[in-house]
Short mmCIF file of C-alpha atoms and ligand atoms in Angstrom, two decimals:
data_model
loop_
_atom_site.label_atom_id
_atom_site.label_comp_id
_atom_site.label_asym_id
_atom_site.label_seq_id
_atom_site.Cartn_x
_atom_site.Cartn_y
_atom_site.Cartn_z
CA MET A 1 140.45 -64.31 26.76
CA ASP A 2 139.71 -62.92 30.15
CA PHE A 3 136.43 -61.28 31.01
CA ASP A 4 137.48 -60.23 34.60
CA LEU A 5 138.36 -56.66 35.15
CA SER A 6 141.99 -56.31 36.20
CA GLU A 7 142.87 -55.19 39.61
CA ASP A 8 143.75 -51.68 38.32
CA LEU A 9 140.46 -51.37 36.32
CA THR A 10 138.43 -52.55 39.38
CA MET A 11 140.08 -49.83 41.47
CA ILE A 12 139.29 -47.18 38.89
CA ARG A 13 135.70 -48.38 38.56
CA ASP A 14 135.34 -48.18 42.39
CA ALA A 15 136.85 -44.73 42.57
CA ALA A 16 134.38 -43.63 39.84
CA ARG A 17 131.56 -45.15 41.77
CA GLU A 18 132.54 -43.30 44.89
CA TYR A 19 132.85 -39.94 42.97
CA ALA A 20 129.53 -40.53 41.29
CA GLU A 21 127.63 -41.40 44.52
CA LYS A 22 129.25 -38.68 46.61
CA TRP A 23 129.51 -35.80 44.17
CA VAL A 24 127.28 -36.36 41.14
CA ALA A 25 124.09 -38.14 42.26
CA PRO A 26 123.19 -35.63 44.95
CA GLY A 27 121.36 -32.85 43.09
CA ALA A 28 121.21 -34.61 39.72
CA ALA A 29 117.34 -34.43 39.67
CA GLU A 30 117.43 -30.76 40.79
CA ARG A 31 120.01 -29.78 38.15
CA ASP A 32 117.79 -31.51 35.58
CA LEU A 33 114.88 -29.18 36.62
CA THR A 34 116.89 -26.02 36.90
CA GLY A 35 119.34 -26.56 34.07
CA VAL A 36 122.30 -25.58 36.22
CA PHE A 37 125.53 -26.68 34.39
CA PRO A 38 127.47 -29.33 36.36
CA LEU A 39 130.59 -27.24 36.55
CA GLU A 40 131.22 -28.12 40.23
CA GLN A 41 130.92 -31.78 39.39
CA PHE A 42 133.38 -31.34 36.46
CA LYS A 43 135.92 -29.66 38.79
CA LYS A 44 135.56 -32.32 41.34
CA ALA A 45 136.20 -34.98 38.68
CA GLY A 46 139.50 -33.21 38.12
CA GLU A 47 140.53 -34.12 41.65
CA TYR A 48 139.91 -37.76 40.84
CA GLY A 49 141.88 -37.59 37.60
CA PHE A 50 138.76 -38.09 35.49
CA THR A 51 139.20 -34.96 33.34
CA GLY A 52 142.16 -36.31 31.56
CA ILE A 53 141.93 -40.03 31.87
CA CYS A 54 144.19 -41.03 29.00
CA VAL A 55 146.54 -38.07 29.32
CA PRO A 56 150.13 -39.20 29.86
CA GLU A 57 151.86 -38.47 33.12
CA ALA A 58 154.31 -36.03 31.24
CA TYR A 59 151.30 -33.74 30.81
CA GLY A 60 149.90 -34.21 34.28
CA GLY A 61 147.37 -36.99 33.55
CA PRO A 62 146.97 -40.43 35.10
CA ALA A 63 147.77 -42.15 31.76
CA LEU A 64 144.88 -44.64 32.00
CA SER A 65 143.32 -46.58 29.23
CA ASN A 66 140.16 -46.21 27.15
CA GLN A 67 138.74 -49.17 28.94
CA ALA A 68 139.12 -47.10 32.23
CA LEU A 69 137.46 -44.23 30.53
CA VAL A 70 134.39 -46.53 29.69
CA LEU A 71 134.17 -47.72 33.24
CA VAL A 72 134.29 -44.18 34.69
CA LEU A 73 131.64 -42.93 32.21
CA ILE A 74 129.27 -45.76 32.97
CA GLU A 75 129.48 -44.94 36.76
CA VAL A 76 129.04 -41.18 36.24
CA ASN A 77 126.06 -41.70 33.81
CA LYS A 78 124.37 -43.96 36.32
CA ALA A 79 124.20 -40.83 38.55
CA CYS A 80 123.69 -37.96 35.99
CA ALA A 81 123.79 -38.07 32.17
CA SER A 82 124.37 -34.37 32.01
CA THR A 83 127.67 -34.66 33.92
CA GLY A 84 128.36 -37.82 32.00
CA VAL A 85 128.19 -36.19 28.54
CA THR A 86 130.24 -33.24 29.80
CA LEU A 87 132.99 -35.60 30.85
CA SER A 88 132.68 -37.71 27.72
CA VAL A 89 133.05 -34.87 25.36
CA HIS A 90 135.92 -33.29 27.34
CA ASN A 91 137.87 -36.57 27.40
CA SER A 92 137.07 -38.08 24.01
CA LEU A 93 136.20 -35.25 21.69
CA LEU A 94 138.75 -32.60 22.80
CA THR A 95 141.49 -34.04 24.92
CA ALA A 96 141.93 -37.26 22.86
CA PRO A 97 142.44 -35.58 19.38
CA LEU A 98 144.75 -33.00 20.90
CA LEU A 99 146.83 -35.75 22.35
CA LYS A 100 146.84 -37.71 19.00
CA PHE A 101 147.19 -34.84 16.47
CA GLY A 102 148.47 -31.83 18.40
CA THR A 103 151.90 -30.38 18.01
CA GLU A 104 154.14 -30.53 21.01
CA ALA A 105 153.57 -26.80 21.70
CA GLN A 106 149.83 -27.33 21.61
CA LYS A 107 149.98 -30.31 23.94
CA ALA A 108 152.35 -28.51 26.35
CA LYS A 109 150.08 -25.44 26.36
CA TYR A 110 146.63 -27.16 26.94
CA LEU A 111 146.97 -30.70 28.11
CA PRO A 112 148.08 -30.18 31.64
CA ARG A 113 145.18 -27.72 32.37
CA LEU A 114 142.72 -29.99 30.56
CA ALA A 115 143.88 -33.01 32.69
CA THR A 116 143.33 -31.15 35.95
CA GLY A 117 139.91 -29.76 34.89
CA GLU A 118 141.10 -26.21 34.94
CA LEU A 119 139.96 -26.10 31.32
CA LEU A 120 136.78 -27.59 29.83
CA GLY A 121 136.82 -28.82 26.29
CA ALA A 122 134.19 -28.87 23.47
CA TYR A 123 133.89 -30.08 19.86
CA SER A 124 132.24 -28.19 17.06
CA LEU A 125 131.47 -29.97 13.77
CA SER A 126 127.72 -29.70 13.03
CA GLU A 127 125.99 -26.85 11.28
CA ALA A 128 122.42 -26.02 10.31
CA ASN A 129 122.78 -28.00 7.03
CA SER A 130 125.54 -30.46 8.01
CA GLY A 131 124.55 -32.83 10.80
CA SER A 132 124.68 -36.40 9.53
CA ASP A 133 126.41 -35.15 6.37
CA ALA A 134 129.24 -33.66 8.29
CA ALA A 135 131.40 -32.97 5.17
CA ALA A 136 128.86 -30.53 3.86
CA LEU A 137 129.85 -27.85 6.39
CA VAL A 138 130.22 -24.30 5.11
CA CYS A 139 131.84 -22.36 8.04
CA SER A 140 134.88 -20.90 6.39
CA ALA A 141 138.47 -20.05 7.39
CA ARG A 142 140.74 -18.07 4.99
CA ALA A 143 144.49 -17.71 5.52
CA ASP A 144 145.70 -14.20 6.28
CA GLY A 145 149.29 -13.68 7.37
CA ASP A 146 149.97 -15.79 10.49
CA ASP A 147 146.28 -16.27 11.12
CA TYR A 148 143.14 -17.87 9.68
CA VAL A 149 139.99 -15.73 9.67
CA LEU A 150 136.86 -17.81 10.64
CA ASP A 151 133.36 -16.89 9.62
CA GLY A 152 130.16 -18.85 10.08
CA THR A 153 127.75 -20.51 12.53
CA LYS A 154 127.99 -23.86 14.23
CA LEU A 155 125.31 -25.76 16.04
CA TRP A 156 124.73 -28.39 18.68
CA VAL A 157 128.01 -27.74 20.68
CA THR A 158 127.98 -29.72 23.89
CA SER A 159 129.33 -27.72 26.93
CA ALA A 160 129.76 -24.53 24.93
CA SER A 161 128.28 -22.31 27.64
CA HIS A 162 131.27 -23.05 29.92
CA ALA A 163 133.99 -24.51 27.63
CA ASP A 164 137.33 -22.85 27.51
CA LEU A 165 138.76 -24.64 24.54
CA PHE A 166 136.92 -25.82 21.30
CA ILE A 167 137.96 -27.82 18.31
CA VAL A 168 136.22 -26.11 15.44
CA PHE A 169 136.05 -27.53 11.95
CA ALA A 170 135.92 -24.98 9.00
CA ARG A 171 136.42 -25.07 5.27
CA THR A 172 139.85 -23.64 4.23
CA GLU A 173 139.74 -24.69 0.52
CA LYS A 174 136.79 -24.70 -1.90
CA GLY A 175 136.31 -26.51 -5.11
CA LEU A 176 137.68 -29.84 -3.84
CA LYS A 177 135.70 -32.96 -2.91
CA LYS A 178 133.46 -31.90 -0.03
CA HIS A 179 135.39 -33.72 2.71
CA GLN A 180 138.66 -32.28 1.48
CA GLY A 181 139.77 -28.76 2.35
CA ILE A 182 138.36 -28.84 5.82
CA THR A 183 140.74 -27.84 8.66
CA ALA A 184 140.44 -28.43 12.48
CA PHE A 185 141.25 -25.47 14.66
CA LEU A 186 141.84 -25.04 18.37
CA VAL A 187 139.86 -21.93 19.40
CA GLU A 188 140.01 -20.44 22.87
CA ARG A 189 137.01 -18.90 24.58
CA GLY A 190 137.28 -15.16 24.46
CA THR A 191 138.96 -14.97 20.98
CA PRO A 192 137.68 -11.71 19.45
CA GLY A 193 134.91 -12.42 16.89
CA PHE A 194 133.85 -15.76 18.60
CA ILE A 195 130.55 -15.63 20.29
CA VAL A 196 128.81 -18.43 22.21
CA SER A 197 125.30 -17.72 21.17
CA LYS A 198 121.88 -19.36 21.69
CA LYS A 199 121.60 -22.02 24.34
CA GLU A 200 119.10 -24.85 23.42
CA HIS A 201 116.33 -26.03 25.65
CA LYS A 202 116.33 -29.87 25.48
CA MET A 203 114.11 -32.88 26.28
CA GLY A 204 116.89 -34.57 28.34
CA ILE A 205 120.40 -34.05 29.57
CA ARG A 206 119.00 -30.70 30.54
CA ALA A 207 121.86 -29.66 32.88
CA SER A 208 124.43 -30.07 30.12
CA SER A 209 124.60 -27.18 27.69
CA THR A 210 124.19 -27.26 23.92
CA CYS A 211 124.87 -23.97 22.10
CA GLU A 212 125.21 -22.28 18.84
CA LEU A 213 128.67 -20.62 18.04
CA VAL A 214 129.06 -17.59 15.84
CA PHE A 215 132.30 -16.59 14.20
CA GLU A 216 132.63 -13.11 12.72
CA ASN A 217 135.98 -12.20 11.32
CA CYS A 218 137.56 -14.27 14.10
CA ARG A 219 141.37 -14.41 13.82
CA VAL A 220 142.88 -17.77 14.95
CA PRO A 221 146.63 -18.21 14.80
CA LYS A 222 147.94 -20.73 12.25
CA ALA A 223 149.76 -22.31 15.22
CA ASN A 224 146.29 -23.39 16.36
CA VAL A 225 145.58 -25.66 13.33
CA LEU A 226 145.17 -29.18 14.70
CA GLY A 227 146.93 -31.74 12.40
CA GLU A 228 147.42 -30.86 8.77
CA ALA A 229 145.51 -28.01 7.14
CA GLY A 230 142.91 -29.34 4.76
CA ARG A 231 142.95 -32.77 6.48
CA GLY A 232 140.51 -31.93 9.22
CA PHE A 233 137.68 -34.25 8.21
CA PRO A 234 139.49 -37.51 8.93
CA ILE A 235 140.56 -36.04 12.29
CA GLY A 236 136.86 -35.25 12.97
CA MET A 237 135.86 -38.80 12.03
CA ASP A 238 138.63 -40.51 13.96
CA THR A 239 137.72 -38.40 17.00
CA LEU A 240 134.11 -39.47 16.75
CA ASP A 241 135.07 -43.14 16.71
CA GLY A 242 136.34 -42.53 20.28
CA GLY A 243 133.34 -40.30 21.15
CA ARG A 244 130.94 -43.08 20.11
CA ILE A 245 132.49 -45.35 22.71
CA GLY A 246 131.90 -42.60 25.27
CA ILE A 247 128.21 -42.22 24.26
CA ALA A 248 127.90 -46.02 24.27
CA SER A 249 129.21 -45.82 27.89
CA GLN A 250 126.73 -43.13 28.73
CA ALA A 251 123.87 -45.28 27.40
CA ILE A 252 125.00 -48.23 29.51
CA GLY A 253 125.01 -46.05 32.63
CA ILE A 254 121.51 -44.82 31.92
CA ALA A 255 120.35 -48.43 31.27
CA GLU A 256 122.01 -49.65 34.51
CA ALA A 257 120.33 -46.91 36.54
CA SER A 258 116.96 -47.81 34.96
CA LEU A 259 117.41 -51.52 35.84
CA ALA A 260 118.41 -50.61 39.46
CA ALA A 261 115.45 -48.32 39.89
CA ALA A 262 113.03 -50.92 38.32
CA VAL A 263 114.31 -53.71 40.63
CA LYS A 264 113.97 -51.48 43.72
CA TYR A 265 110.45 -50.51 42.80
CA ALA A 266 109.41 -54.02 41.81
CA LYS A 267 110.51 -55.36 45.20
CA GLU A 268 108.65 -52.69 47.08
CA ARG A 269 105.45 -52.23 45.12
CA GLN A 270 102.56 -54.61 46.01
CA ALA A 271 99.76 -55.62 43.71
CA PHE A 272 97.33 -58.56 44.07
CA GLY A 273 98.77 -59.21 47.49
CA LYS A 274 102.47 -59.58 46.63
CA PRO A 275 105.38 -57.54 45.40
CA ILE A 276 105.20 -57.07 41.69
CA ALA A 277 108.70 -58.59 41.36
CA GLN A 278 107.09 -61.92 41.91
CA PHE A 279 105.12 -61.67 38.58
CA GLN A 280 106.66 -63.22 35.58
CA ALA A 281 105.55 -60.22 33.40
CA ILE A 282 107.84 -58.05 35.49
CA GLN A 283 110.63 -60.59 35.80
CA PHE A 284 110.82 -61.01 32.01
CA LYS A 285 111.29 -57.27 31.61
CA LEU A 286 114.14 -57.27 34.16
CA ALA A 287 115.75 -60.24 32.51
CA GLU A 288 115.66 -58.70 29.02
CA MET A 289 117.12 -55.44 30.40
CA LYS A 290 119.95 -57.32 32.19
CA ALA A 291 120.98 -59.38 29.16
CA ARG A 292 121.06 -56.40 26.83
CA ILE A 293 123.12 -54.38 29.30
CA GLU A 294 125.64 -57.12 29.55
CA ALA A 295 125.89 -57.41 25.73
CA ALA A 296 126.23 -53.62 25.28
CA THR A 297 128.94 -53.49 28.05
CA LEU A 298 131.06 -56.25 26.44
CA MET A 299 130.85 -54.60 23.04
CA THR A 300 131.76 -51.19 24.47
CA LEU A 301 134.71 -52.52 26.38
CA ARG A 302 135.88 -54.44 23.32
CA ALA A 303 135.76 -51.26 21.17
CA ALA A 304 137.81 -49.44 23.88
CA TRP A 305 140.27 -52.36 24.05
CA LEU A 306 140.85 -52.13 20.21
CA LYS A 307 141.41 -48.38 20.62
CA ASP A 308 143.82 -49.00 23.45
CA LEU A 309 145.81 -51.35 21.18
CA GLY A 310 145.87 -48.77 18.45
CA ARG A 311 143.81 -51.08 16.19
CA PRO A 312 140.94 -50.00 13.88
CA HIS A 313 137.69 -49.71 15.87
CA THR A 314 135.45 -47.55 13.69
CA SER A 315 132.87 -50.35 13.10
CA GLU A 316 133.16 -51.72 16.59
CA ALA A 317 132.58 -48.33 18.16
CA ALA A 318 129.53 -47.85 15.89
CA GLN A 319 128.23 -51.33 16.85
CA ALA A 320 128.62 -50.54 20.52
CA LYS A 321 126.81 -47.16 20.22
CA LEU A 322 123.97 -48.68 18.18
CA LEU A 323 123.35 -51.52 20.67
CA ALA A 324 123.96 -49.45 23.80
CA SER A 325 121.75 -46.58 22.90
CA ARG A 326 118.97 -48.99 22.01
CA THR A 327 119.48 -50.74 25.36
CA ALA A 328 119.35 -47.44 27.16
CA ASN A 329 116.07 -46.53 25.54
CA PHE A 330 114.64 -49.97 26.00
CA ALA A 331 115.64 -50.15 29.70
CA ALA A 332 114.42 -46.68 30.59
CA ARG A 333 111.12 -47.35 28.78
CA GLU A 334 110.63 -50.62 30.58
CA ALA A 335 111.60 -49.01 33.90
CA VAL A 336 108.84 -46.44 33.44
CA GLN A 337 106.37 -49.19 32.54
CA ILE A 338 107.28 -51.20 35.75
CA HIS A 339 106.66 -48.08 37.79
CA GLY A 340 103.25 -47.57 36.24
CA GLY A 341 101.76 -44.16 36.88
CA ALA A 342 104.61 -43.33 39.33
CA GLY A 343 107.11 -43.71 36.47
CA TYR A 344 105.44 -40.83 34.77
CA LEU A 345 106.17 -38.46 37.65
CA GLU A 346 109.21 -36.33 38.52
CA ASP A 347 109.15 -37.91 41.90
CA PHE A 348 110.92 -40.96 40.54
CA PRO A 349 114.11 -40.87 38.57
CA VAL A 350 113.02 -43.16 35.69
CA GLU A 351 111.20 -40.33 33.61
CA ARG A 352 114.54 -38.48 33.63
CA TYR A 353 116.32 -41.57 32.50
CA MET A 354 113.83 -42.09 29.61
CA ARG A 355 114.33 -38.41 28.50
CA ASP A 356 118.17 -38.62 28.87
CA ALA A 357 118.25 -42.04 26.97
CA ARG A 358 116.75 -40.50 23.87
CA ILE A 359 119.76 -38.36 22.91
CA THR A 360 122.05 -41.37 22.88
CA GLU A 361 120.36 -42.50 19.65
CA ILE A 362 120.96 -39.09 18.14
CA TYR A 363 124.27 -37.32 18.91
CA GLU A 364 127.73 -38.26 17.85
CA GLY A 365 126.02 -39.95 14.86
CA THR A 366 122.40 -41.13 14.75
CA THR A 367 121.43 -44.76 14.89
CA GLU A 368 121.08 -44.56 11.12
CA ILE A 369 124.74 -43.20 10.69
CA GLN A 370 126.01 -46.02 12.94
CA LYS A 371 124.30 -48.55 10.65
CA LEU A 372 125.78 -46.85 7.59
CA VAL A 373 129.26 -47.06 9.13
CA ILE A 374 128.82 -50.69 10.09
CA ALA A 375 127.30 -51.71 6.73
CA ARG A 376 130.22 -50.11 4.88
CA SER A 377 132.66 -52.17 6.94
CA VAL A 378 130.67 -55.31 6.34
CA LEU A 379 130.52 -54.74 2.61
CA GLU A 380 134.17 -53.76 2.38
CA ALA A 381 135.33 -56.82 4.35
CA LYS A 382 137.35 -59.34 2.40
N1 CAA B 1 138.54 -42.27 10.85
C1 CAA B 1 139.41 -41.70 10.03
N2 CAA B 1 139.15 -41.22 8.80
C2 CAA B 1 137.95 -41.44 8.37
C3 CAA B 1 136.94 -42.15 9.17
C4 CAA B 1 137.30 -42.58 10.41
N3 CAA B 1 136.41 -43.22 11.21
N4 CAA B 1 135.80 -42.16 8.36
C5 CAA B 1 136.04 -41.61 7.31
N5 CAA B 1 137.27 -41.12 7.20
C6 CAA B 1 138.01 -40.45 6.05
C7 CAA B 1 137.98 -41.31 4.78
O1 CAA B 1 139.08 -42.15 4.82
C8 CAA B 1 138.11 -40.25 3.76
O2 CAA B 1 139.43 -39.87 3.74
P1 CAA B 1 140.28 -39.58 2.33
O3 CAA B 1 140.22 -38.03 2.19
O4 CAA B 1 141.61 -39.94 2.56
O5 CAA B 1 139.62 -40.31 1.29
C9 CAA B 1 137.23 -39.11 4.31
O6 CAA B 1 137.31 -39.29 5.79
C10 CAA B 1 135.87 -39.10 3.89
O7 CAA B 1 135.22 -40.28 4.27
P2 CAA B 1 133.74 -40.70 3.74
O8 CAA B 1 133.83 -40.80 2.15
O9 CAA B 1 133.44 -41.96 4.44
O10 CAA B 1 132.89 -39.45 4.14
P3 CAA B 1 131.31 -39.28 4.06
O11 CAA B 1 131.01 -37.89 3.61
O12 CAA B 1 130.70 -40.38 3.32
O13 CAA B 1 130.79 -39.43 5.61
C11 CAA B 1 129.85 -40.36 7.54
C12 CAA B 1 130.88 -40.49 6.33
C13 CAA B 1 130.05 -41.68 8.36
C14 CAA B 1 128.47 -40.28 7.10
C15 CAA B 1 130.19 -39.14 8.38
O14 CAA B 1 129.83 -37.94 7.77
C16 CAA B 1 129.57 -39.14 9.73
O15 CAA B 1 130.05 -39.84 10.74
N6 CAA B 1 128.47 -38.43 9.98
C17 CAA B 1 127.88 -38.24 11.26
C18 CAA B 1 128.56 -37.03 11.92
C19 CAA B 1 128.37 -36.98 13.47
O16 CAA B 1 128.52 -38.01 14.14
N7 CAA B 1 128.12 -35.80 13.98
C20 CAA B 1 128.07 -35.62 15.37
C21 CAA B 1 128.76 -34.35 15.76
S1 CAA B 1 129.19 -34.01 17.43
C22 CAA B 1 127.76 -33.96 18.33
O17 CAA B 1 126.96 -34.78 18.18
C23 CAA B 1 127.61 -32.89 19.28
C24 CAA B 1 128.44 -32.97 20.47
O18 CAA B 1 129.02 -31.94 20.89
C25 CAA B 1 128.55 -34.27 21.24
#
């Protein structure tokens, strides 16, 4: 067992740090206030190879590992969680399943442009009455000649305001068990009958976009079915296993940023004649934050390592997300507490971290869903 980062991973981590500090951190607070989508930051990520991290060289990508993706996402999320989720969804919820389940024609058509950041990807599973119970979705797709015709409304679609390519899950057969008869489709922006509708106003990750999608008589070619028709649900779940590693990475980034801000403030702020960092009450908070961040990071890298080896990682990804998202919320809350009244102001970044951290316990499967997934694996283990 070797806990050191390899030379390659260290180089990637350092490049991601440079990208995040130079191109993402400046303006992050401003974008949070104005809600301006981090498209420029996304395009710049393309120049660094961060928009197609695991894409093979044959399709124009750098062919890096999922461990590299974790390290990149941690660095980006330290600077801006809105840019972080945009990159996470693009890499793990759109590009990864296309790579794994796509036909050669689909991969040749889309992967090179996804890898350079020319195209932005999104993932659309949830609906008004199917969030945690994803298999209850009702958006329909009926076969008609060479096409499927999609009808229905999807919700909570990250990056939808600017995305070019979407994976959309719709029901193609009725009367089966609810997770059967669901098909995954690749849907291009601009397809007639496909409307990106209402944009949500959120507590955190305010520069990222979250929208409703409406499909009305929307014809999607059969050639755009991802994987086997009727077998979309397992594709959606397999994809979320990877996505959860991405959100765990996001949570670690937010937690690390919270710790760094807390340390800086604790060294500067004087009370009772000395810096507050000299008080044990503050030191214990910093120590607890640090230990939890280290644990979450190891768990997340382990889940990515399993994914890189092609081994099962459903439970490990859920464990990483469960612990990392809790860590982000704990660390951001403690960072605000260490800042006292200043932490409650927009003048310091910790109030943004606290708002951004909250979503990591909700999207790509709530904390409760992660526990359900882990408990199933524990109970099924021989
Ligand atoms: N990988 C591959 N296949 C899987 C799988 C996985 N991780 N988990 C389940 N499956 C397969 C099962 O093997 C089964 O397949 P068969 O047809 O061969 O039997 C099928 O899927 C059904 O599995 P379950 O019986 O376990 O399904 P379930 O209805 O009990 O649901 C669940 C399980 C874990 C609760 C699931 O519904 C779930 O993860 N819910 C949360 C959904 C979620 O995370 N949504 C977030 C959406 S994205 C988002 O947040 C917005 C964004 O843009 C970022």
